[in-house]
Amino acid sequence: MDELTMEFSNTRWTRSSYSGSNGGNCVEVARLSSGHRGVRDSKDPVGAVLLVTGRQWSIFVAGIKRYDF
């Protein structure tokens, strides 16, 4: 297992506070030690992870707050 895979399995993943309690369509985000963010489907925690830089994540979140999407 490589270092990044180990970090994904040992990190704390969080869901949006807007996610329902029924386990519906949710994404989870993890802050990694490198400053990157991991994004995954909460229904498939061992599946693929989208890796973005901290800057990319900040731009994305700012866009959401401005209702750009």
PDB file of N, CA, C and O in Angstrom:
ATOM      1  N   MET A   1       0.852  -1.167   0.000  1.00  0.00           N
ATOM      2  CA  MET A   1       0.000   0.000   0.000  1.00  0.00           C
ATOM      3  C   MET A   1       0.904   1.239   0.000  1.00  0.00           C
ATOM      4  O   MET A   1       1.812   1.348   0.795  1.00  0.00           O
ATOM      5  N   ASP A   2       0.611   2.184  -0.886  1.00  0.00           N
ATOM      6  CA  ASP A   2       1.442   3.386  -0.951  1.00  0.00           C
ATOM      7  C   ASP A   2       1.041   4.387   0.129  1.00  0.00           C
ATOM      8  O   ASP A   2       0.020   4.250   0.797  1.00  0.00           O
ATOM      9  N   GLU A   3       1.873   5.403   0.306  1.00  0.00           N
ATOM     10  CA  GLU A   3       1.688   6.383   1.377  1.00  0.00           C
ATOM     11  C   GLU A   3       0.359   7.126   1.264  1.00  0.00           C
ATOM     12  O   GLU A   3      -0.335   7.355   2.259  1.00  0.00           O
ATOM     13  N   LEU A   4      -0.030   7.507   0.049  1.00  0.00           N
ATOM     14  CA  LEU A   4      -1.279   8.252  -0.139  1.00  0.00           C
ATOM     15  C   LEU A   4      -2.487   7.378   0.184  1.00  0.00           C
ATOM     16  O   LEU A   4      -3.428   7.812   0.842  1.00  0.00           O
ATOM     17  N   THR A   5      -2.462   6.123  -0.244  1.00  0.00           N
ATOM     18  CA  THR A   5      -3.557   5.204   0.055  1.00  0.00           C
ATOM     19  C   THR A   5      -3.688   5.009   1.559  1.00  0.00           C
ATOM     20  O   THR A   5      -4.795   4.985   2.097  1.00  0.00           O
ATOM     21  N   MET A   6      -2.556   4.900   2.248  1.00  0.00           N
ATOM     22  CA  MET A   6      -2.593   4.757   3.702  1.00  0.00           C
ATOM     23  C   MET A   6      -3.194   5.987   4.353  1.00  0.00           C
ATOM     24  O   MET A   6      -3.983   5.887   5.291  1.00  0.00           O
ATOM     25  N   GLU A   7      -2.842   7.157   3.840  1.00  0.00           N
ATOM     26  CA  GLU A   7      -3.396   8.386   4.424  1.00  0.00           C
ATOM     27  C   GLU A   7      -4.905   8.444   4.229  1.00  0.00           C
ATOM     28  O   GLU A   7      -5.637   8.837   5.136  1.00  0.00           O
ATOM     29  N   PHE A   8      -5.395   8.036   3.063  1.00  0.00           N
ATOM     30  CA  PHE A   8      -6.843   8.028   2.828  1.00  0.00           C
ATOM     31  C   PHE A   8      -7.546   7.134   3.840  1.00  0.00           C
ATOM     32  O   PHE A   8      -8.617   7.467   4.336  1.00  0.00           O
ATOM     33  N   SER A   9      -6.972   6.000   4.148  1.00  0.00           N
ATOM     34  CA  SER A   9      -7.637   5.071   5.060  1.00  0.00           C
ATOM     35  C   SER A   9      -7.516   5.492   6.516  1.00  0.00           C
ATOM     36  O   SER A   9      -8.300   5.070   7.352  1.00  0.00           O
ATOM     37  N   ASN A  10      -6.549   6.348   6.840  1.00  0.00           N
ATOM     38  CA  ASN A  10      -6.333   6.757   8.230  1.00  0.00           C
ATOM     39  C   ASN A  10      -6.834   8.158   8.540  1.00  0.00           C
ATOM     40  O   ASN A  10      -6.653   8.636   9.656  1.00  0.00           O
ATOM     41  N   THR A  11      -7.443   8.813   7.593  1.00  0.00           N
ATOM     42  CA  THR A  11      -7.857  10.199   7.802  1.00  0.00           C
ATOM     43  C   THR A  11      -9.326  10.281   8.207  1.00  0.00           C
ATOM     44  O   THR A  11     -10.085   9.326   8.050  1.00  0.00           O
ATOM     45  N   ARG A  12      -9.720  11.428   8.709  1.00  0.00           N
ATOM     46  CA  ARG A  12     -11.112  11.663   9.099  1.00  0.00           C
ATOM     47  C   ARG A  12     -11.862  12.272   7.920  1.00  0.00           C
ATOM     48  O   ARG A  12     -11.479  13.327   7.423  1.00  0.00           O
ATOM     49  N   TRP A  13     -12.904  11.617   7.493  1.00  0.00           N
ATOM     50  CA  TRP A  13     -13.744  12.101   6.401  1.00  0.00           C
ATOM     51  C   TRP A  13     -14.967  12.781   7.004  1.00  0.00           C
ATOM     52  O   TRP A  13     -15.544  12.311   7.969  1.00  0.00           O
ATOM     53  N   THR A  14     -15.372  13.899   6.414  1.00  0.00           N
ATOM     54  CA  THR A  14     -16.541  14.615   6.926  1.00  0.00           C
ATOM     55  C   THR A  14     -17.559  14.832   5.805  1.00  0.00           C
ATOM     56  O   THR A  14     -17.199  14.953   4.642  1.00  0.00           O
ATOM     57  N   ARG A  15     -18.814  14.886   6.210  1.00  0.00           N
ATOM     58  CA  ARG A  15     -19.917  15.158   5.289  1.00  0.00           C
ATOM     59  C   ARG A  15     -20.474  16.537   5.569  1.00  0.00           C
ATOM     60  O   ARG A  15     -20.358  17.053   6.673  1.00  0.00           O
ATOM     61  N   SER A  16     -21.130  17.068   4.591  1.00  0.00           N
ATOM     62  CA  SER A  16     -21.795  18.353   4.758  1.00  0.00           C
ATOM     63  C   SER A  16     -22.858  18.256   5.845  1.00  0.00           C
ATOM     64  O   SER A  16     -23.527  17.226   5.987  1.00  0.00           O
ATOM     65  N   SER A  17     -23.032  19.326   6.573  1.00  0.00           N
ATOM     66  CA  SER A  17     -24.095  19.376   7.572  1.00  0.00           C
ATOM     67  C   SER A  17     -25.474  19.363   6.911  1.00  0.00           C
ATOM     68  O   SER A  17     -26.478  19.142   7.572  1.00  0.00           O
ATOM     69  N   TYR A  18     -25.524  19.583   5.600  1.00  0.00           N
ATOM     70  CA  TYR A  18     -26.780  19.554   4.858  1.00  0.00           C
ATOM     71  C   TYR A  18     -27.157  18.141   4.418  1.00  0.00           C
ATOM     72  O   TYR A  18     -28.228  17.929   3.876  1.00  0.00           O
ATOM     73  N   SER A  19     -26.272  17.178   4.626  1.00  0.00           N
ATOM     74  CA  SER A  19     -26.560  15.801   4.245  1.00  0.00           C
ATOM     75  C   SER A  19     -27.648  15.243   5.153  1.00  0.00           C
ATOM     76  O   SER A  19     -27.642  15.477   6.360  1.00  0.00           O
ATOM     77  N   GLY A  20     -28.529  14.502   4.558  1.00  0.00           N
ATOM     78  CA  GLY A  20     -29.601  13.896   5.342  1.00  0.00           C
ATOM     79  C   GLY A  20     -29.099  12.718   6.154  1.00  0.00           C
ATOM     80  O   GLY A  20     -28.020  12.187   5.935  1.00  0.00           O
ATOM     81  N   SER A  21     -29.893  12.289   7.097  1.00  0.00           N
ATOM     82  CA  SER A  21     -29.516  11.161   7.952  1.00  0.00           C
ATOM     83  C   SER A  21     -29.808   9.817   7.292  1.00  0.00           C
ATOM     84  O   SER A  21     -29.463   8.779   7.828  1.00  0.00           O
ATOM     85  N   ASN A  22     -30.431   9.835   6.108  1.00  0.00           N
ATOM     86  CA  ASN A  22     -30.794   8.593   5.444  1.00  0.00           C
ATOM     87  C   ASN A  22     -29.666   8.007   4.598  1.00  0.00           C
ATOM     88  O   ASN A  22     -29.849   6.998   3.925  1.00  0.00           O
ATOM     89  N   GLY A  23     -28.478   8.619   4.610  1.00  0.00           N
ATOM     90  CA  GLY A  23     -27.356   8.084   3.851  1.00  0.00           C
ATOM     91  C   GLY A  23     -27.514   8.270   2.357  1.00  0.00           C
ATOM     92  O   GLY A  23     -27.004   7.483   1.576  1.00  0.00           O
ATOM     93  N   GLY A  24     -28.215   9.287   1.944  1.00  0.00           N
ATOM     94  CA  GLY A  24     -28.475   9.545   0.528  1.00  0.00           C
ATOM     95  C   GLY A  24     -27.234   9.890  -0.267  1.00  0.00           C
ATOM     96  O   GLY A  24     -26.128   9.471   0.068  1.00  0.00           O
ATOM     97  N   ASN A  25     -27.408  10.657  -1.309  1.00  0.00           N
ATOM     98  CA  ASN A  25     -26.305  11.017  -2.199  1.00  0.00           C
ATOM     99  C   ASN A  25     -25.432  12.071  -1.543  1.00  0.00           C
ATOM    100  O   ASN A  25     -25.746  13.247  -1.574  1.00  0.00           O
ATOM    101  N   CYS A  26     -24.331  11.636  -0.953  1.00  0.00           N
ATOM    102  CA  CYS A  26     -23.459  12.549  -0.231  1.00  0.00           C
ATOM    103  C   CYS A  26     -22.012  12.392  -0.695  1.00  0.00           C
ATOM    104  O   CYS A  26     -21.609  11.330  -1.146  1.00  0.00           O
ATOM    105  N   VAL A  27     -21.291  13.440  -0.537  1.00  0.00           N
ATOM    106  CA  VAL A  27     -19.846  13.362  -0.734  1.00  0.00           C
ATOM    107  C   VAL A  27     -19.185  13.590   0.613  1.00  0.00           C
ATOM    108  O   VAL A  27     -19.751  14.225   1.501  1.00  0.00           O
ATOM    109  N   GLU A  28     -17.995  13.044   0.753  1.00  0.00           N
ATOM    110  CA  GLU A  28     -17.205  13.246   1.955  1.00  0.00           C
ATOM    111  C   GLU A  28     -15.899  13.907   1.547  1.00  0.00           C
ATOM    112  O   GLU A  28     -15.388  13.660   0.456  1.00  0.00           O
ATOM    113  N   VAL A  29     -15.370  14.727   2.433  1.00  0.00           N
ATOM    114  CA  VAL A  29     -14.129  15.453   2.163  1.00  0.00           C
ATOM    115  C   VAL A  29     -13.163  15.187   3.302  1.00  0.00           C
ATOM    116  O   VAL A  29     -13.564  15.136   4.468  1.00  0.00           O
ATOM    117  N   ALA A  30     -11.893  15.043   2.951  1.00  0.00           N
ATOM    118  CA  ALA A  30     -10.845  14.866   3.960  1.00  0.00           C
ATOM    119  C   ALA A  30      -9.729  15.858   3.693  1.00  0.00           C
ATOM    120  O   ALA A  30      -9.346  16.091   2.548  1.00  0.00           O
ATOM    121  N   ARG A  31      -9.222  16.444   4.759  1.00  0.00           N
ATOM    122  CA  ARG A  31      -8.056  17.321   4.659  1.00  0.00           C
ATOM    123  C   ARG A  31      -6.827  16.442   4.869  1.00  0.00           C
ATOM    124  O   ARG A  31      -6.693  15.798   5.904  1.00  0.00           O
ATOM    125  N   LEU A  32      -5.936  16.423   3.889  1.00  0.00           N
ATOM    126  CA  LEU A  32      -4.761  15.573   3.953  1.00  0.00           C
ATOM    127  C   LEU A  32      -3.556  16.345   4.471  1.00  0.00           C
ATOM    128  O   LEU A  32      -3.519  17.578   4.423  1.00  0.00           O
ATOM    129  N   SER A  33      -2.565  15.621   4.947  1.00  0.00           N
ATOM    130  CA  SER A  33      -1.392  16.259   5.546  1.00  0.00           C
ATOM    131  C   SER A  33      -0.637  17.145   4.563  1.00  0.00           C
ATOM    132  O   SER A  33       0.010  18.108   4.958  1.00  0.00           O
ATOM    133  N   SER A  34      -0.762  16.863   3.281  1.00  0.00           N
ATOM    134  CA  SER A  34      -0.079  17.652   2.249  1.00  0.00           C
ATOM    135  C   SER A  34      -0.767  18.981   1.977  1.00  0.00           C
ATOM    136  O   SER A  34      -0.260  19.805   1.232  1.00  0.00           O
ATOM    137  N   GLY A  35      -1.948  19.182   2.577  1.00  0.00           N
ATOM    138  CA  GLY A  35      -2.746  20.367   2.288  1.00  0.00           C
ATOM    139  C   GLY A  35      -3.782  20.105   1.211  1.00  0.00           C
ATOM    140  O   GLY A  35      -4.659  20.925   0.977  1.00  0.00           O
ATOM    141  N   HIS A  36      -3.681  18.966   0.531  1.00  0.00           N
ATOM    142  CA  HIS A  36      -4.664  18.582  -0.479  1.00  0.00           C
ATOM    143  C   HIS A  36      -5.963  18.168   0.193  1.00  0.00           C
ATOM    144  O   HIS A  36      -6.022  17.967   1.407  1.00  0.00           O
ATOM    145  N   ARG A  37      -7.003  18.026  -0.616  1.00  0.00           N
ATOM    146  CA  ARG A  37      -8.283  17.505  -0.143  1.00  0.00           C
ATOM    147  C   ARG A  37      -8.610  16.261  -0.951  1.00  0.00           C
ATOM    148  O   ARG A  37      -8.384  16.209  -2.155  1.00  0.00           O
ATOM    149  N   GLY A  38      -9.172  15.293  -0.261  1.00  0.00           N
ATOM    150  CA  GLY A  38      -9.709  14.110  -0.911  1.00  0.00           C
ATOM    151  C   GLY A  38     -11.215  14.222  -0.904  1.00  0.00           C
ATOM    152  O   GLY A  38     -11.805  14.638   0.097  1.00  0.00           O
ATOM    153  N   VAL A  39     -11.853  13.859  -2.003  1.00  0.00           N
ATOM    154  CA  VAL A  39     -13.311  13.913  -2.116  1.00  0.00           C
ATOM    155  C   VAL A  39     -13.767  12.548  -2.597  1.00  0.00           C
ATOM    156  O   VAL A  39     -13.215  12.006  -3.560  1.00  0.00           O
ATOM    157  N   ARG A  40     -14.763  11.964  -1.919  1.00  0.00           N
ATOM    158  CA  ARG A  40     -15.240  10.631  -2.305  1.00  0.00           C
ATOM    159  C   ARG A  40     -16.746  10.526  -2.113  1.00  0.00           C
ATOM    160  O   ARG A  40     -17.375  11.344  -1.444  1.00  0.00           O
ATOM    161  N   ASP A  41     -17.312   9.488  -2.698  1.00  0.00           N
ATOM    162  CA  ASP A  41     -18.724   9.162  -2.568  1.00  0.00           C
ATOM    163  C   ASP A  41     -18.924   8.447  -1.228  1.00  0.00           C
ATOM    164  O   ASP A  41     -18.296   7.418  -0.976  1.00  0.00           O
ATOM    165  N   SER A  42     -19.792   8.960  -0.396  1.00  0.00           N
ATOM    166  CA  SER A  42     -19.996   8.364   0.930  1.00  0.00           C
ATOM    167  C   SER A  42     -20.552   6.947   0.863  1.00  0.00           C
ATOM    168  O   SER A  42     -20.362   6.168   1.786  1.00  0.00           O
ATOM    169  N   LYS A  43     -21.220   6.617  -0.232  1.00  0.00           N
ATOM    170  CA  LYS A  43     -21.783   5.273  -0.372  1.00  0.00           C
ATOM    171  C   LYS A  43     -20.731   4.250  -0.797  1.00  0.00           C
ATOM    172  O   LYS A  43     -20.984   3.057  -0.758  1.00  0.00           O
ATOM    173  N   ASP A  44     -19.550   4.718  -1.190  1.00  0.00           N
ATOM    174  CA  ASP A  44     -18.483   3.825  -1.658  1.00  0.00           C
ATOM    175  C   ASP A  44     -17.148   4.256  -1.045  1.00  0.00           C
ATOM    176  O   ASP A  44     -16.263   4.751  -1.735  1.00  0.00           O
ATOM    177  N   PRO A  45     -16.997   4.090   0.272  1.00  0.00           N
ATOM    178  CA  PRO A  45     -15.811   4.610   0.953  1.00  0.00           C
ATOM    179  C   PRO A  45     -14.491   3.959   0.539  1.00  0.00           C
ATOM    180  O   PRO A  45     -13.430   4.515   0.820  1.00  0.00           O
ATOM    181  N   VAL A  46     -14.541   2.837  -0.130  1.00  0.00           N
ATOM    182  CA  VAL A  46     -13.299   2.214  -0.610  1.00  0.00           C
ATOM    183  C   VAL A  46     -13.098   2.444  -2.106  1.00  0.00           C
ATOM    184  O   VAL A  46     -12.163   1.931  -2.700  1.00  0.00           O
ATOM    185  N   GLY A  47     -13.985   3.234  -2.693  1.00  0.00           N
ATOM    186  CA  GLY A  47     -13.909   3.524  -4.122  1.00  0.00           C
ATOM    187  C   GLY A  47     -12.927   4.641  -4.432  1.00  0.00           C
ATOM    188  O   GLY A  47     -12.065   4.998  -3.622  1.00  0.00           O
ATOM    189  N   ALA A  48     -13.063   5.193  -5.601  1.00  0.00           N
ATOM    190  CA  ALA A  48     -12.156   6.235  -6.095  1.00  0.00           C
ATOM    191  C   ALA A  48     -12.232   7.499  -5.246  1.00  0.00           C
ATOM    192  O   ALA A  48     -13.270   7.828  -4.672  1.00  0.00           O
ATOM    193  N   VAL A  49     -11.102   8.190  -5.173  1.00  0.00           N
ATOM    194  CA  VAL A  49     -11.004   9.462  -4.458  1.00  0.00           C
ATOM    195  C   VAL A  49     -10.497  10.512  -5.437  1.00  0.00           C
ATOM    196  O   VAL A  49      -9.522  10.294  -6.150  1.00  0.00           O
ATOM    197  N   LEU A  50     -11.187  11.636  -5.486  1.00  0.00           N
ATOM    198  CA  LEU A  50     -10.750  12.782  -6.271  1.00  0.00           C
ATOM    199  C   LEU A  50      -9.789  13.574  -5.396  1.00  0.00           C
ATOM    200  O   LEU A  50     -10.130  13.953  -4.279  1.00  0.00           O
ATOM    201  N   LEU A  51      -8.597  13.829  -5.886  1.00  0.00           N
ATOM    202  CA  LEU A  51      -7.591  14.561  -5.135  1.00  0.00           C
ATOM    203  C   LEU A  51      -7.432  15.945  -5.745  1.00  0.00           C
ATOM    204  O   LEU A  51      -7.205  16.088  -6.941  1.00  0.00           O
ATOM    205  N   VAL A  52      -7.610  16.982  -4.920  1.00  0.00           N
ATOM    206  CA  VAL A  52      -7.465  18.366  -5.386  1.00  0.00           C
ATOM    207  C   VAL A  52      -6.526  19.102  -4.443  1.00  0.00           C
ATOM    208  O   VAL A  52      -6.390  18.740  -3.271  1.00  0.00           O
ATOM    209  N   THR A  53      -5.921  20.156  -4.950  1.00  0.00           N
ATOM    210  CA  THR A  53      -5.044  20.961  -4.098  1.00  0.00           C
ATOM    211  C   THR A  53      -5.894  21.785  -3.136  1.00  0.00           C
ATOM    212  O   THR A  53      -7.089  21.995  -3.361  1.00  0.00           O
ATOM    213  N   GLY A  54      -5.267  22.256  -2.086  1.00  0.00           N
ATOM    214  CA  GLY A  54      -5.961  23.125  -1.146  1.00  0.00           C
ATOM    215  C   GLY A  54      -6.493  24.373  -1.823  1.00  0.00           C
ATOM    216  O   GLY A  54      -7.594  24.843  -1.538  1.00  0.00           O
ATOM    217  N   ARG A  55      -5.726  24.917  -2.753  1.00  0.00           N
ATOM    218  CA  ARG A  55      -6.155  26.122  -3.488  1.00  0.00           C
ATOM    219  C   ARG A  55      -7.365  25.831  -4.355  1.00  0.00           C
ATOM    220  O   ARG A  55      -8.323  26.617  -4.398  1.00  0.00           O
ATOM    221  N   GLN A  56      -7.344  24.697  -5.065  1.00  0.00           N
ATOM    222  CA  GLN A  56      -8.493  24.323  -5.895  1.00  0.00           C
ATOM    223  C   GLN A  56      -9.750  24.162  -5.032  1.00  0.00           C
ATOM    224  O   GLN A  56     -10.840  24.589  -5.413  1.00  0.00           O
ATOM    225  N   TRP A  57      -9.580  23.551  -3.869  1.00  0.00           N
ATOM    226  CA  TRP A  57     -10.717  23.353  -2.970  1.00  0.00           C
ATOM    227  C   TRP A  57     -11.270  24.696  -2.492  1.00  0.00           C
ATOM    228  O   TRP A  57     -12.478  24.915  -2.469  1.00  0.00           O
ATOM    229  N   SER A  58     -10.385  25.614  -2.138  1.00  0.00           N
ATOM    230  CA  SER A  58     -10.811  26.935  -1.680  1.00  0.00           C
ATOM    231  C   SER A  58     -11.580  27.677  -2.766  1.00  0.00           C
ATOM    232  O   SER A  58     -12.594  28.325  -2.483  1.00  0.00           O
ATOM    233  N   ILE A  59     -11.110  27.598  -3.999  1.00  0.00           N
ATOM    234  CA  ILE A  59     -11.802  28.244  -5.119  1.00  0.00           C
ATOM    235  C   ILE A  59     -13.179  27.621  -5.318  1.00  0.00           C
ATOM    236  O   ILE A  59     -14.175  28.318  -5.537  1.00  0.00           O
ATOM    237  N   PHE A  60     -13.264  26.304  -5.234  1.00  0.00           N
ATOM    238  CA  PHE A  60     -14.533  25.597  -5.381  1.00  0.00           C
ATOM    239  C   PHE A  60     -15.525  26.020  -4.301  1.00  0.00           C
ATOM    240  O   PHE A  60     -16.667  26.374  -4.588  1.00  0.00           O
ATOM    241  N   VAL A  61     -15.075  26.030  -3.047  1.00  0.00           N
ATOM    242  CA  VAL A  61     -15.952  26.409  -1.935  1.00  0.00           C
ATOM    243  C   VAL A  61     -16.397  27.870  -2.072  1.00  0.00           C
ATOM    244  O   VAL A  61     -17.566  28.194  -1.851  1.00  0.00           O
ATOM    245  N   ALA A  62     -15.482  28.749  -2.462  1.00  0.00           N
ATOM    246  CA  ALA A  62     -15.847  30.154  -2.667  1.00  0.00           C
ATOM    247  C   ALA A  62     -16.908  30.282  -3.761  1.00  0.00           C
ATOM    248  O   ALA A  62     -17.850  31.085  -3.641  1.00  0.00           O
ATOM    249  N   GLY A  63     -16.791  29.490  -4.827  1.00  0.00           N
ATOM    250  CA  GLY A  63     -17.784  29.502  -5.891  1.00  0.00           C
ATOM    251  C   GLY A  63     -19.150  29.049  -5.416  1.00  0.00           C
ATOM    252  O   GLY A  63     -20.186  29.617  -5.790  1.00  0.00           O
ATOM    253  N   ILE A  64     -19.164  28.050  -4.553  1.00  0.00           N
ATOM    254  CA  ILE A  64     -20.437  27.589  -3.984  1.00  0.00           C
ATOM    255  C   ILE A  64     -21.076  28.699  -3.151  1.00  0.00           C
ATOM    256  O   ILE A  64     -22.270  28.972  -3.261  1.00  0.00           O
ATOM    257  N   LYS A  65     -20.265  29.359  -2.341  1.00  0.00           N
ATOM    258  CA  LYS A  65     -20.793  30.423  -1.486  1.00  0.00           C
ATOM    259  C   LYS A  65     -21.338  31.601  -2.279  1.00  0.00           C
ATOM    260  O   LYS A  65     -22.223  32.318  -1.836  1.00  0.00           O
ATOM    261  N   ARG A  66     -20.781  31.800  -3.506  1.00  0.00           N
ATOM    262  CA  ARG A  66     -21.270  32.884  -4.376  1.00  0.00           C
ATOM    263  C   ARG A  66     -22.409  32.418  -5.272  1.00  0.00           C
ATOM    264  O   ARG A  66     -22.878  33.165  -6.118  1.00  0.00           O
ATOM    265  N   TYR A  67     -22.835  31.172  -5.122  1.00  0.00           N
ATOM    266  CA  TYR A  67     -23.894  30.578  -5.954  1.00  0.00           C
ATOM    267  C   TYR A  67     -23.510  30.525  -7.430  1.00  0.00           C
ATOM    268  O   TYR A  67     -24.337  30.714  -8.309  1.00  0.00           O
ATOM    269  N   ASP A  68     -22.230  30.279  -7.712  1.00  0.00           N
ATOM    270  CA  ASP A  68     -21.764  30.165  -9.097  1.00  0.00           C
ATOM    271  C   ASP A  68     -22.197  28.862  -9.763  1.00  0.00           C
ATOM    272  O   ASP A  68     -22.174  28.759 -10.982  1.00  0.00           O
ATOM    273  N   PHE A  69     -22.575  27.890  -8.979  1.00  0.00           N
ATOM    274  CA  PHE A  69     -22.893  26.567  -9.563  1.00  0.00           C
ATOM    275  C   PHE A  69     -24.361  26.265  -9.478  1.00  0.00           C
ATOM    276  O   PHE A  69     -25.038  26.558  -8.578  1.00  0.00           O
TER     277      PHE A  69
END
